[in-house]
XYZ file of C-alpha atoms in Angstrom:
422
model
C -56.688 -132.903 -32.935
C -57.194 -136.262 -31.591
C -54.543 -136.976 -28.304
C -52.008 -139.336 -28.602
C -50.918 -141.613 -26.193
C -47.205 -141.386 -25.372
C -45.364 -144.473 -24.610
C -42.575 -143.894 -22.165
C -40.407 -146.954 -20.902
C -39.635 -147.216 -17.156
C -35.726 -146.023 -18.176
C -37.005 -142.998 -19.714
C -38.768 -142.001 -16.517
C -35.611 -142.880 -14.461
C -33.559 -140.963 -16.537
C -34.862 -137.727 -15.891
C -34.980 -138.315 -12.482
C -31.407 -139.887 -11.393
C -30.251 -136.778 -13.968
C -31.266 -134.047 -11.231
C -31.580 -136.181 -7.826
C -28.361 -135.554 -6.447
C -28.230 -131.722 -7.169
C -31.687 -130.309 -6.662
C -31.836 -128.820 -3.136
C -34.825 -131.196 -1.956
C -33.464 -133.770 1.321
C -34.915 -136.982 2.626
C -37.621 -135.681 5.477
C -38.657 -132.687 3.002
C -42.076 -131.856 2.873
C -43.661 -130.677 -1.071
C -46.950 -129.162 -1.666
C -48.262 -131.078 -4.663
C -51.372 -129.671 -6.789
C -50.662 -130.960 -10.134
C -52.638 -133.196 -11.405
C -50.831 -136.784 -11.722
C -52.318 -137.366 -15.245
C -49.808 -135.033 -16.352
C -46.130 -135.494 -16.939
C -44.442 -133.050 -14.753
C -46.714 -133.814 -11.927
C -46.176 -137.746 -12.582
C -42.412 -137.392 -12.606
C -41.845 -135.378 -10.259
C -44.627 -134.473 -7.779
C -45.015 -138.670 -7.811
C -41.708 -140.695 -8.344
C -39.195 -137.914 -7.565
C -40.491 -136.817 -4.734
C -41.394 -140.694 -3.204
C -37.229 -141.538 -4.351
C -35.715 -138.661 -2.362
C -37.935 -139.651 0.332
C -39.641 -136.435 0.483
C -43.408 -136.149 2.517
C -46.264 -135.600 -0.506
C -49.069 -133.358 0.535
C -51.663 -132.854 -1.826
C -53.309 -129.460 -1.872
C -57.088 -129.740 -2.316
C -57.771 -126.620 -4.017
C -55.984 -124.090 -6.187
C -57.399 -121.583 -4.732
C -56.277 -122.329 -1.350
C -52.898 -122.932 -1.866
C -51.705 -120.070 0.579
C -54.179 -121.058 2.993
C -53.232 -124.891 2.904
C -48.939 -124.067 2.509
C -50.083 -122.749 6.102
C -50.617 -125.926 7.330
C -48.204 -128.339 5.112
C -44.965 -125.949 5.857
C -43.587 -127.242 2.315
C -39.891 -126.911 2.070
C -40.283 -127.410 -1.882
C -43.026 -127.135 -4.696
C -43.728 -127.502 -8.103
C -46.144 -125.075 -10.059
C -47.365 -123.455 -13.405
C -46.436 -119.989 -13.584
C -49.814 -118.640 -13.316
C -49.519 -119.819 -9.389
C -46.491 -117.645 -9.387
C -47.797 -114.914 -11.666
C -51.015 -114.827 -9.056
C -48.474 -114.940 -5.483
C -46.658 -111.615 -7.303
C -49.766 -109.763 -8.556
C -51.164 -110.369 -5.204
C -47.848 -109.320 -2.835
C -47.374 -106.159 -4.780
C -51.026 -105.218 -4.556
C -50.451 -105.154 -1.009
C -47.137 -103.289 -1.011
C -49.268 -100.249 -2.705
C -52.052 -100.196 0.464
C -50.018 -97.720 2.479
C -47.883 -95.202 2.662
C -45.976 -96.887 5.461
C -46.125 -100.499 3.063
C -44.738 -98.831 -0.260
C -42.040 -97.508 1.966
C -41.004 -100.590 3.748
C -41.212 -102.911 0.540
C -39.495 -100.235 -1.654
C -37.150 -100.433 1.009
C -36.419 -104.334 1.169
C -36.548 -104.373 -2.302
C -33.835 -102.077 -3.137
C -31.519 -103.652 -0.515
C -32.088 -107.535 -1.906
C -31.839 -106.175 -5.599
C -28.527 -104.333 -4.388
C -27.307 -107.915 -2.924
C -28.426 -110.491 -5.749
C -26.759 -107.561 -8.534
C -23.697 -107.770 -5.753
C -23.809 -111.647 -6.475
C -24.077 -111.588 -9.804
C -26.282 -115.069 -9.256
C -29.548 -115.946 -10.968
C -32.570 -117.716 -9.739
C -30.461 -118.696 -6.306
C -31.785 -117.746 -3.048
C -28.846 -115.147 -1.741
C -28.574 -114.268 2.187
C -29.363 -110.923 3.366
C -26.261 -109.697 4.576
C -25.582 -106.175 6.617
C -27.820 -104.499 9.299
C -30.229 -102.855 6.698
C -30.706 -105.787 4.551
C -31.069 -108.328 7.554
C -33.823 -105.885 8.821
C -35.952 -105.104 5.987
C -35.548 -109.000 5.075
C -36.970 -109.774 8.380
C -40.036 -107.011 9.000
C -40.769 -107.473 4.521
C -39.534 -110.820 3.250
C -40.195 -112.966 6.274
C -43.798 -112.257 5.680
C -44.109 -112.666 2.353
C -42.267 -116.330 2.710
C -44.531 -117.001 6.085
C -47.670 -117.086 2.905
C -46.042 -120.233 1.820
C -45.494 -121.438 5.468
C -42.134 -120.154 6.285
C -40.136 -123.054 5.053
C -40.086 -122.780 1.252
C -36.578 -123.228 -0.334
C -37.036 -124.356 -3.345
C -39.510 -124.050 -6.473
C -39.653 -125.305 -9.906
C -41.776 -123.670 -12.554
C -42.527 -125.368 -15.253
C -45.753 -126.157 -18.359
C -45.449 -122.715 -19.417
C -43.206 -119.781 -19.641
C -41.474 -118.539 -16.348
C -41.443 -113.667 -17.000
C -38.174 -112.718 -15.523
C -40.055 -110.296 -13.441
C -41.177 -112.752 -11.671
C -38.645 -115.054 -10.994
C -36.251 -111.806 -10.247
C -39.062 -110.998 -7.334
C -39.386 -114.399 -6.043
C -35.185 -114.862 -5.801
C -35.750 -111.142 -3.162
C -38.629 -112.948 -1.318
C -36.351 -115.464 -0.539
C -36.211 -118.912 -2.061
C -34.900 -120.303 -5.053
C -37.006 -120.322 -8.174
C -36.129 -122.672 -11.273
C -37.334 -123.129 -14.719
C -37.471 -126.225 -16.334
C -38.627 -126.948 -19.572
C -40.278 -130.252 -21.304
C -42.719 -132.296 -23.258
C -44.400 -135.541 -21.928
C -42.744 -137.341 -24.815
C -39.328 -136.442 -23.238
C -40.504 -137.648 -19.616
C -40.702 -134.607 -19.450
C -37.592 -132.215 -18.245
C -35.677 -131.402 -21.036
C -33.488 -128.551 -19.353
C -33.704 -126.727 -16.311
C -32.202 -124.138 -14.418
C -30.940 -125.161 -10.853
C -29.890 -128.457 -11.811
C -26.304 -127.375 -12.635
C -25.231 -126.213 -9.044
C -25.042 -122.949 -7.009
C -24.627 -119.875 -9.248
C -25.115 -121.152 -12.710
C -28.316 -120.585 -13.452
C -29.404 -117.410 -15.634
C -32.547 -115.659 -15.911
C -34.140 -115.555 -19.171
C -33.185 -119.104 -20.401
C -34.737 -122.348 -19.065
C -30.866 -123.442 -17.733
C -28.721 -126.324 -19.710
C -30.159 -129.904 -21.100
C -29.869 -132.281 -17.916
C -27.153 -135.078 -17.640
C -27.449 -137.316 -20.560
C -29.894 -134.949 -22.813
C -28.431 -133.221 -26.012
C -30.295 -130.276 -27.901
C -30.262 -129.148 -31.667
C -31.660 -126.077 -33.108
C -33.165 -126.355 -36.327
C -33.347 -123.279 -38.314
C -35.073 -124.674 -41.362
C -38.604 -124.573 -39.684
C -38.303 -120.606 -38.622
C -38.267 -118.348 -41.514
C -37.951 -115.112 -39.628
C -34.842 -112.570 -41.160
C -34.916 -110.627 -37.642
C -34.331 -113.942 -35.731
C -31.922 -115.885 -37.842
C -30.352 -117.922 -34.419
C -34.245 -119.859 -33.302
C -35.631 -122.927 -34.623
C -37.177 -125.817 -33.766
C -35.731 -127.641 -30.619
C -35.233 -130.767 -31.164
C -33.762 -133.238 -28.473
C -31.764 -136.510 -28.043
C -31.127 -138.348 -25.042
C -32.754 -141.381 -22.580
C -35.847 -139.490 -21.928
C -37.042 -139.720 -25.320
C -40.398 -141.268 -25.719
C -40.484 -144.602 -27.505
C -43.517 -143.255 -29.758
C -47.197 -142.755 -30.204
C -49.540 -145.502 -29.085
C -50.324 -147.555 -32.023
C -49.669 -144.442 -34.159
C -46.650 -144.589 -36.273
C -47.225 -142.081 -38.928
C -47.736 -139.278 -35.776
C -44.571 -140.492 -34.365
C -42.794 -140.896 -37.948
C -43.597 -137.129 -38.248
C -41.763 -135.911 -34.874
C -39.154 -138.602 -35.139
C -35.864 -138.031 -36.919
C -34.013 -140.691 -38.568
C -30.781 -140.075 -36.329
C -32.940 -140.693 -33.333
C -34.446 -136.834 -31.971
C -37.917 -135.829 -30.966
C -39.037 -132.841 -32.817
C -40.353 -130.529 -30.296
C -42.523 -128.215 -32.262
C -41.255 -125.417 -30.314
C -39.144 -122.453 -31.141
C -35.764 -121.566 -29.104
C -32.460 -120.747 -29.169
C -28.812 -122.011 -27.551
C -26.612 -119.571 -26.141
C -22.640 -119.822 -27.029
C -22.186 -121.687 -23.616
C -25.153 -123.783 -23.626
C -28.411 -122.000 -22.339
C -31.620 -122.871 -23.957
C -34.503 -120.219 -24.228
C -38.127 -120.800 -25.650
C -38.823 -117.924 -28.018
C -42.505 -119.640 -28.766
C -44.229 -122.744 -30.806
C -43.889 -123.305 -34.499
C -47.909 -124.063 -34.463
C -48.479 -121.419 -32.499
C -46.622 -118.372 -34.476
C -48.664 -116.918 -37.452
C -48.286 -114.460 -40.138
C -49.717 -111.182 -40.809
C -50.870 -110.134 -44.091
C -47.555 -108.246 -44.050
C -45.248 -111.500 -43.990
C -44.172 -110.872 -40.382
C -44.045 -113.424 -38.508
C -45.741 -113.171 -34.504
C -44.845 -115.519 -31.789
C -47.731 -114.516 -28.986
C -46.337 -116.945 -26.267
C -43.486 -114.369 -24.573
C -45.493 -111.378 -25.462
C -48.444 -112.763 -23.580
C -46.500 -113.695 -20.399
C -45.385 -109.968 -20.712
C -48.927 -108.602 -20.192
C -49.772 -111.404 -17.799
C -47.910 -109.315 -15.608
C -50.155 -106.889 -16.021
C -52.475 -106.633 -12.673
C -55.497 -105.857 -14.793
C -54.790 -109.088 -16.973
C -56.058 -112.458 -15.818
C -55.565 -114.762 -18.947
C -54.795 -113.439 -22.569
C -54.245 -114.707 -25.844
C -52.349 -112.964 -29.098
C -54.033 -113.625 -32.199
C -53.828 -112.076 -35.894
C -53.278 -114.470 -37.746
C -54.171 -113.583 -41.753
C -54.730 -110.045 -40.403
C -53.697 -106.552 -40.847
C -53.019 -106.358 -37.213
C -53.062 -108.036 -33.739
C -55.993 -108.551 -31.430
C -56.130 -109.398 -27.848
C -58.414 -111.890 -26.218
C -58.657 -110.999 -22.542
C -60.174 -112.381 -19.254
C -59.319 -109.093 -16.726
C -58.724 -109.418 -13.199
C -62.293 -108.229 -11.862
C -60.490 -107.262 -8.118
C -58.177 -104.990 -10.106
C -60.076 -104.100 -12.781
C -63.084 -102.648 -11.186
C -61.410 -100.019 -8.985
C -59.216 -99.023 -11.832
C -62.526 -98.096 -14.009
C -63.459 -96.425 -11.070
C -60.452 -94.349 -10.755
C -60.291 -93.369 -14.439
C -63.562 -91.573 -14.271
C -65.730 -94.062 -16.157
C -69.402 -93.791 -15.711
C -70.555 -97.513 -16.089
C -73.836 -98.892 -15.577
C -74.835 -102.360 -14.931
C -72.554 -105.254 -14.069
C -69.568 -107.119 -14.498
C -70.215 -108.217 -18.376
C -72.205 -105.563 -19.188
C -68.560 -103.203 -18.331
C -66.436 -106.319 -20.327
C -68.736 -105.641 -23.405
C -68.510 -101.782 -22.856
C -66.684 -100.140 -25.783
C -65.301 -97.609 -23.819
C -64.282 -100.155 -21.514
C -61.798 -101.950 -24.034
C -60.839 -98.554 -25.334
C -59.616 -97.768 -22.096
C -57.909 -100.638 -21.039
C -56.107 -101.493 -24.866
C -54.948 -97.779 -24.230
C -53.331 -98.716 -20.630
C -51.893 -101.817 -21.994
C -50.232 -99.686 -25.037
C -49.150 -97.505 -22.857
C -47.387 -99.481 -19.553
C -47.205 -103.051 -20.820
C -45.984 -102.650 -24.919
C -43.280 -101.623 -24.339
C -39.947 -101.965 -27.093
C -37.913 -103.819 -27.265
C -40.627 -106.730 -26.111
C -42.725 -105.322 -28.444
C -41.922 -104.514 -32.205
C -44.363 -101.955 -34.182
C -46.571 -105.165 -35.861
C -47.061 -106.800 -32.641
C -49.237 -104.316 -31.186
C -52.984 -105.083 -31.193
C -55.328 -102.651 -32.842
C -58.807 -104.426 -30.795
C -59.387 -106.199 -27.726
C -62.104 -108.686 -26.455
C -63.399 -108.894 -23.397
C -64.293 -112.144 -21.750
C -65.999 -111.891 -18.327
C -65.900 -115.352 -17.276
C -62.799 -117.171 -15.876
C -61.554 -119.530 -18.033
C -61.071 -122.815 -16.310
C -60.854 -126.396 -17.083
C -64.905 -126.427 -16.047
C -65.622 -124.618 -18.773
C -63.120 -126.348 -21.263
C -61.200 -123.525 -21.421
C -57.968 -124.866 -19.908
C -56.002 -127.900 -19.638
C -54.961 -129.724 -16.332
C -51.984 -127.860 -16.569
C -53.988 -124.595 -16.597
C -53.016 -124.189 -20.534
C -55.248 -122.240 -22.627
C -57.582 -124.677 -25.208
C -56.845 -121.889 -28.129
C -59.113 -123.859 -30.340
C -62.293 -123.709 -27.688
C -61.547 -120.237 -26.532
C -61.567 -119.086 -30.493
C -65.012 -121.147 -31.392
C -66.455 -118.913 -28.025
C -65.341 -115.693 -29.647
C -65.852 -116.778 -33.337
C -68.881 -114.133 -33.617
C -66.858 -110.714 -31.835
C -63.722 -111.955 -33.827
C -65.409 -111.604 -37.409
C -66.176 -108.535 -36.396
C -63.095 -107.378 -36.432
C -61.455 -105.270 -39.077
């Protein structure tokens, strides 16, 4: 639809900063490495006016895909990204690790001695010491140069725009520095909740942490009809951040406005007994399947993200039998796996994408390593897969500024193969 322009006061702003600046691990002299663009809300906030209040040095990266090469240079001691810079930084590190012999044995090494500390510490999403002559060693000949990509200093990072897989945030807290998820809208300033904010130790994988000072959260049921998830519902959320409406739109804002003051969210989650929020998905997004069931794609698709043969992906079925997967594949990964599975292609890289045999193969791999229960329930699964050669970008209007997938445009590119479907 048409975008709407957000009005946000200069109180609603400040709120959501002066809520986390005194207990965010970020110090006067810092330096951040800042690549979001300042157009958008988390980048405004807090790439912009929280970083230039705690007196933090701004460097702007100049290209996203030199963002190792350039953390070289700035030294960062904090940054905010999207998870698919995070998502790329794993995919890329454990590539590595499987190069060698000598490499699978000194990262399986490291990693079973920082997994054996952080269980030890029972702490989430904190950076935890290496402690003991084994862990201090492998921490120093593994770790050390997987933090040196990001310049040696990095202690803290904030994820936020998108969904945060605990796999990754898990294998970021053994690198070495602290990884938080926060979650927002731009019409709540944006943060909403975050991990990290609450001090050392009480932060929890899994859950985007507790509403920040001053913010309250309500679950509405009513707007999820789903018997196996009876506890999600629509977020909704009260507090100072709250936008004060749509720009010369009042029946949009009437719509997400309640009358005791909340901003309906449009997105699905749930509180935990002692306060924890997590995203389960977006009311627009989920769909129905001929069946009645009821999909929410967003987790499942950070699940196969994870995937190294996965680039981008979007869930789809909606009005279907079954599932179908909309895929651009990692060409670095993907090409030697073909290789190694004995597949006789000929031609190049989108002649292989719109190879048959090709999607056969790597539905079958997915089905196999990546579907697994209980992330996956029996209706979930996809029964076809398209393959989309080009990278989707924000050149080709495939992705926001926030590196969000335009569903809309990316389903009006695949209109023809997606009739096709059974």
């Amino acid at each position: 639809g048409n975008p709407k322009g957000v009005m946000l006061s200069n109180w609603n702003l400040l709120s959501n900063i002066v809520a986390v600046q005194s207990v965010f691990e970020i110090y006067v002299g810092d330096r951040n490495a800042a690549f979001l663009p300042w157009a958008h809300s988390f980048g405004s906030t807090f790439d912009l006016h929280y970083m230039l209040r705690s007196g933090v040095h701004i460097n702007l990266i100049s290209d996203l895909k030199r963002i190792a090469d350039e953390c070289q240079v700035i030294k960062p001691h904090c940054m905010l990204a999207v998870p698919r810079v995070w998502n790329k930084f794993h995919d890329r590190v454990s590539a590595q690790f499987q190069t060698s012999g000598m490499k699978r044995f000194m990262s399986g090494q490291a990693n079973l001695y920082s997994t054996k500390r952080i269980r030890k510490s029972g702490i989430d999403c904190d950076s935890v010491p290496a402690k003991g002559f084994s862990d201090k060693l492998f921490d120093k000949l593994v770790w050390k140069k997987v933090r040196a990509r990001f310049g040696g200093n990095l202690r803290f990072a904030l994820s936020g725009a998108a969904a945060l897989s605990p796999d990754v945030a898990g294998f970021i807290q053994k690198v070495g520095f602290a990884i938080y998820e926060g979650y927002g809208l731009t019409e709540t300033s944006p943060l909403v909740s975050a991990n990290g904010w609450m001090g050392k130790g009480k932060s929890r994988l899994h859950t985007v942490g507790q509403p920040i000072s001053g913010v309250k959260i309500k679950i509405d049921t009513s707007a999820w009809d789903d018997p196996d998830s009876p506890d999600d519902g629509e977020i909704i959320v009260y507090g100072p951040n709250v936008m004060q409406g749509y720009w010369n739109n009042p029946e949009a804002t009437a719509k997400v406005m309640t009358d005791d003051g909340g901003f309906r969210t449009g997105d699905l989650g749930r509180l935990s007994d002692d306060g924890y929020l997590s995203i389960t998905g977006r009311v627009k997004s989920q769909f129905k399947l001929e069946n009645g069931k009821y999909v929410s794609p967003a987790p499942l698709e950070e699940n196969l993200k994870l995937c190294p043969l996965v680039e981008q992906c979007v869930l789809d079925g909606r009005n279907r039998k079954n599932t179908y997967l909309i895929i651009h594949p990692n060409r670095e990964a993907m090409e030697p796996a073909l290789k190694a599975s004995g597949l006789i292609l000929s031609g190049g890289w989108e002649d292989a994408c719109a190879d048959a045999s090709v999607r056969s193969w790597l539905l079958d791999e997915l089905r196999e390593k990546w579907m697994n229960k209980p992330n996956w329930k029996g209706f979930e699964m996809p029964d076809a897969i398209i393959l989309d050669a080009e990278e989707w970008s924000t050149d080709n209007d495939l992705l926001t500024p926030s590196l969000k997938v335009k569903l809309r445009n990316l389903m009006s590119r695949h209109e023809e193969a997606i009739n096709t479907l059974n």
